PDB file of C-alpha atoms in Angstrom:
ATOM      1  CA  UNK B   1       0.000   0.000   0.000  1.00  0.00           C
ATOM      2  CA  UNK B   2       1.254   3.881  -0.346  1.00  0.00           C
ATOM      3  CA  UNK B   3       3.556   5.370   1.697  1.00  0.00           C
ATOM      4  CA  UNK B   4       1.714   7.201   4.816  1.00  0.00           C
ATOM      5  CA  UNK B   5       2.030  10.029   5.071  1.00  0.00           C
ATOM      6  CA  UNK B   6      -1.594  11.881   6.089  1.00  0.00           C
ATOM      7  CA  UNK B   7      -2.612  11.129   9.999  1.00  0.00           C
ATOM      8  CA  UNK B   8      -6.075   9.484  10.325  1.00  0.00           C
ATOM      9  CA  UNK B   9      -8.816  11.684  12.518  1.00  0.00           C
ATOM     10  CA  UNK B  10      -8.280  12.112  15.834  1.00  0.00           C
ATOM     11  CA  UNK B  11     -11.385   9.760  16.545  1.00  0.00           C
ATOM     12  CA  UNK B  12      -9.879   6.511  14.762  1.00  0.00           C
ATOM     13  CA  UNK B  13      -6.737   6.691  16.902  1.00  0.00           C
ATOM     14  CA  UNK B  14      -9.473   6.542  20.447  1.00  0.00           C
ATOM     15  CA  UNK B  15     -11.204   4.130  18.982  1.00  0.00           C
ATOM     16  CA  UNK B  16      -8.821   2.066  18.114  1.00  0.00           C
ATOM     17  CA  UNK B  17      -7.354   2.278  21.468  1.00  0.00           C
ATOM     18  CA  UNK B  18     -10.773   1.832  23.074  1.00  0.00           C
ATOM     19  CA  UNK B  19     -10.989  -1.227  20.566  1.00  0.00           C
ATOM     20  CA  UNK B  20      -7.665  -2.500  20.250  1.00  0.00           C
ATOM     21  CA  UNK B  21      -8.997  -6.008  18.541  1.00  0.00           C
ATOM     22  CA  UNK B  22     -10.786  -4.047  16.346  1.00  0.00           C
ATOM     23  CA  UNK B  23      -7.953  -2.116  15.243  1.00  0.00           C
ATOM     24  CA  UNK B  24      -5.946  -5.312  14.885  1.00  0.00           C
ATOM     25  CA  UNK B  25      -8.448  -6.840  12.611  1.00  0.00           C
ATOM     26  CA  UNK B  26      -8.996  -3.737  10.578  1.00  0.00           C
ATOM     27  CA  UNK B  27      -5.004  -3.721   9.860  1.00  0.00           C
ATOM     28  CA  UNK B  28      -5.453  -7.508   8.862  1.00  0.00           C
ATOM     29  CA  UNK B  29      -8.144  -6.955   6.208  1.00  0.00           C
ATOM     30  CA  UNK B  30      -6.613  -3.511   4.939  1.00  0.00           C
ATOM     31  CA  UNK B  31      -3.064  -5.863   4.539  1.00  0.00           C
ATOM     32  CA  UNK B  32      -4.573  -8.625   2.736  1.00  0.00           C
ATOM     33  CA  UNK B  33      -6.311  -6.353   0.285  1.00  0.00           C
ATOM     34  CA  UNK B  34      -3.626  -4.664  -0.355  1.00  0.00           C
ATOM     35  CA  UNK B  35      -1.752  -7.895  -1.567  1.00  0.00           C
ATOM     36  CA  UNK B  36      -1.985  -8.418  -5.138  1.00  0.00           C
ATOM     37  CA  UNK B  37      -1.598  -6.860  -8.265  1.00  0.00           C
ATOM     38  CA  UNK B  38      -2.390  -3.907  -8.378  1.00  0.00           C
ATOM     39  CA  UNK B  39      -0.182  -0.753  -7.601  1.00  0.00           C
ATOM     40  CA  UNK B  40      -0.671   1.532  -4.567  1.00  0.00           C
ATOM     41  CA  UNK B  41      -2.373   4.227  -6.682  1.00  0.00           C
ATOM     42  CA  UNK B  42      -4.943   1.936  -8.742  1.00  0.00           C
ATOM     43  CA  UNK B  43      -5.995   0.692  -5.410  1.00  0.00           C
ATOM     44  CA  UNK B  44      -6.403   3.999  -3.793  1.00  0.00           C
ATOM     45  CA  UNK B  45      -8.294   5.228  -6.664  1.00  0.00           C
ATOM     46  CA  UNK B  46     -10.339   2.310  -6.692  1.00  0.00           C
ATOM     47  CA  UNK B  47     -10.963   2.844  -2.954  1.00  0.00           C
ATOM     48  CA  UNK B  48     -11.872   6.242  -3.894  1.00  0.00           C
ATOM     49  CA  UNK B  49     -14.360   5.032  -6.213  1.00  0.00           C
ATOM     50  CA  UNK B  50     -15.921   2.526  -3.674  1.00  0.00           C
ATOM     51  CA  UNK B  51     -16.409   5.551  -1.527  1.00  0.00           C
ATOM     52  CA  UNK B  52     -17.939   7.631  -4.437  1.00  0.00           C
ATOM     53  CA  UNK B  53     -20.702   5.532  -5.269  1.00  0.00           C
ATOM     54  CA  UNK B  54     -21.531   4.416  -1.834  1.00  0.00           C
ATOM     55  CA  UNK B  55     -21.825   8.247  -0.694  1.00  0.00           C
ATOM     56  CA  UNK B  56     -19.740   8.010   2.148  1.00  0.00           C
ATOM     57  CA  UNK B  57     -18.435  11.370   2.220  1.00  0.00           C
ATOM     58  CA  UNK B  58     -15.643  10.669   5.609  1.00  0.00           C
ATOM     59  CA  UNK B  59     -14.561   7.808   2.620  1.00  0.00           C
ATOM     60  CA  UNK B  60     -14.452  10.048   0.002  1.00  0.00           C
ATOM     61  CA  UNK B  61     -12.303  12.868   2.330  1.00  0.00           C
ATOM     62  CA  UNK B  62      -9.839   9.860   3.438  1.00  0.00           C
ATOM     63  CA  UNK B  63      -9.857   8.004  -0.303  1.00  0.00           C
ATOM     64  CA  UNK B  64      -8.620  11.342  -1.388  1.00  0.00           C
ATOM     65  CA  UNK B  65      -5.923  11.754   0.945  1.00  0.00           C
ATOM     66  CA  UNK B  66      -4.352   8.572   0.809  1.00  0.00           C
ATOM     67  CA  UNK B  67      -4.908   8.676  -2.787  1.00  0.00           C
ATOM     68  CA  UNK B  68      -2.983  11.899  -3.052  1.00  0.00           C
ATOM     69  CA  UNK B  69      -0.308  10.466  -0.694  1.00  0.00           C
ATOM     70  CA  UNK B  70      -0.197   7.334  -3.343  1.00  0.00           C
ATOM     71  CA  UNK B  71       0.663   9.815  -5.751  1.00  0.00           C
ATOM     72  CA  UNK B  72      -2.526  10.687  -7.469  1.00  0.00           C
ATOM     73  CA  UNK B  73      -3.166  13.895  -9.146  1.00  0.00           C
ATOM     74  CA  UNK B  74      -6.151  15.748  -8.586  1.00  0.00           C
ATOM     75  CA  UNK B  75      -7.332  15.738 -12.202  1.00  0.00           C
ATOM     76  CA  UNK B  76      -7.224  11.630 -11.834  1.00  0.00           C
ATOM     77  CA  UNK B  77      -9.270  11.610  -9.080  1.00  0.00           C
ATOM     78  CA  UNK B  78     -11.445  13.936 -10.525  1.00  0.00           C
ATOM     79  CA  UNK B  79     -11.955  11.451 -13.810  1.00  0.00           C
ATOM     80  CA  UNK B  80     -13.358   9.204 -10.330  1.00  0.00           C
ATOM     81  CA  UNK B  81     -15.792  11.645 -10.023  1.00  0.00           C
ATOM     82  CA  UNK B  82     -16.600  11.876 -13.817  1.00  0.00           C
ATOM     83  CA  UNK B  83     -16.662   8.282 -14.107  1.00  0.00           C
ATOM     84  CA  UNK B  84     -18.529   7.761 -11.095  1.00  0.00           C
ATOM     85  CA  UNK B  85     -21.620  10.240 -12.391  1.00  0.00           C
ATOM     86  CA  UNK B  86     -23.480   7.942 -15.202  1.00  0.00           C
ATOM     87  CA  UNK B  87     -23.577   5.521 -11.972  1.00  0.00           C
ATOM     88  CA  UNK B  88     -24.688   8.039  -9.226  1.00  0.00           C
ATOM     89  CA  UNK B  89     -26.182  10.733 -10.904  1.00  0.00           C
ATOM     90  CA  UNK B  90     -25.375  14.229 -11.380  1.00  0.00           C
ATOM     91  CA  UNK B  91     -26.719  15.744  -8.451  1.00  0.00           C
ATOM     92  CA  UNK B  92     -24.425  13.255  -6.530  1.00  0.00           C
ATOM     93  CA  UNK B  93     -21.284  13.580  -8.785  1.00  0.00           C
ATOM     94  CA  UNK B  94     -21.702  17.461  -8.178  1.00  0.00           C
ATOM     95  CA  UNK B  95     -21.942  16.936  -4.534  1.00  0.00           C
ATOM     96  CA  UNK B  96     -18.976  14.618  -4.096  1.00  0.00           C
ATOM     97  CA  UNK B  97     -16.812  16.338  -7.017  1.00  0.00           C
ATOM     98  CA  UNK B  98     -16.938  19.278  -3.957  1.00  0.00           C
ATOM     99  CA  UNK B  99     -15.922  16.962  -1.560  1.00  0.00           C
ATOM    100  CA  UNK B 100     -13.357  16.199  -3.235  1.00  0.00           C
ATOM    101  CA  UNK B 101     -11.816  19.518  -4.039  1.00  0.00           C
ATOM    102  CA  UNK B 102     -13.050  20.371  -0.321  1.00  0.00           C
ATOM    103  CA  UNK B 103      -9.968  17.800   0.429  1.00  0.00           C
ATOM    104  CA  UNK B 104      -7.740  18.258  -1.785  1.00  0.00           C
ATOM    105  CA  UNK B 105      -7.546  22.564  -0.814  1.00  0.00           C
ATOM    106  CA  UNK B 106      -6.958  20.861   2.857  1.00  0.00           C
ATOM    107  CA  UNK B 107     -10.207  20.014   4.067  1.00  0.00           C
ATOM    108  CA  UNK B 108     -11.566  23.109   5.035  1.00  0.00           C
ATOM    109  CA  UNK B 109     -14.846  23.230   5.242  1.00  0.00           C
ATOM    110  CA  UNK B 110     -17.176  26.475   4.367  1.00  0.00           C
ATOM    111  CA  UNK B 111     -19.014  28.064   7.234  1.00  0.00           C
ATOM    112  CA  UNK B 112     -22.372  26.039   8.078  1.00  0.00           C
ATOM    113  CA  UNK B 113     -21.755  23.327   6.528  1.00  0.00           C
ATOM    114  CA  UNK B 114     -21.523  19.727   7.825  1.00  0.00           C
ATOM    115  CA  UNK B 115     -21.216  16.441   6.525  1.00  0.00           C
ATOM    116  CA  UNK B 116     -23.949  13.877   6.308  1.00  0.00           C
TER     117      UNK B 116
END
């Protein structure tokens, strides 16, 4: 998997340490996933795109982070998004192409907003 270098939220690390098994496991699955042929980017990008079409927006902020830390550009994850919008919609593939620019500026949010 890609080098890490972006630091998860601040609520993984206590729940991991509240659920250290948990944590364990979740390193397990993430590991053997990781194992095959595909390179670190592809499988970031294709996380991003899991994250895309299920909605997830907290996905969609960390696919793009360790996607950019994999070395993707923002105009390839942006294809995601384009690719993405014949499956989710337009409406959708507007909303999450801001989420992902949201992350990519640094994940500042504008005022009043709040994710779902």
């Amino acid at each position: 998997m890609p080098r890490n270098t972006s630091r998860p939220p601040a609520a993984h690390a206590q729940f991991v340490r509240r659920f250290p098994k948990l944590g364990k496991a979740w390193d397990f699955v993430n590991e053997e996933g990781g194992a095959g042929p595909l390179d670190a980017k592809t499988q970031r990008l294709l996380k991003l795109a899991i994250g895309i079409g299920a909605m997830r927006e907290g996905a969609v902020h960390s696919g793009v982070r360790k996607a950019r830390d994999a070395g993707a550009s923002l105009a390839e994850m942006e294809q995601v998004v384009a690719l993405a919008a014949t499956t989710i919609g337009f409406p959708s593939a507007v909303a999450v192409w801001g989420w992902v620019r949201e992350e990519a500026k640094g994940g500042a949010r504008p005022r009043g907003a709040r994710r779902r």
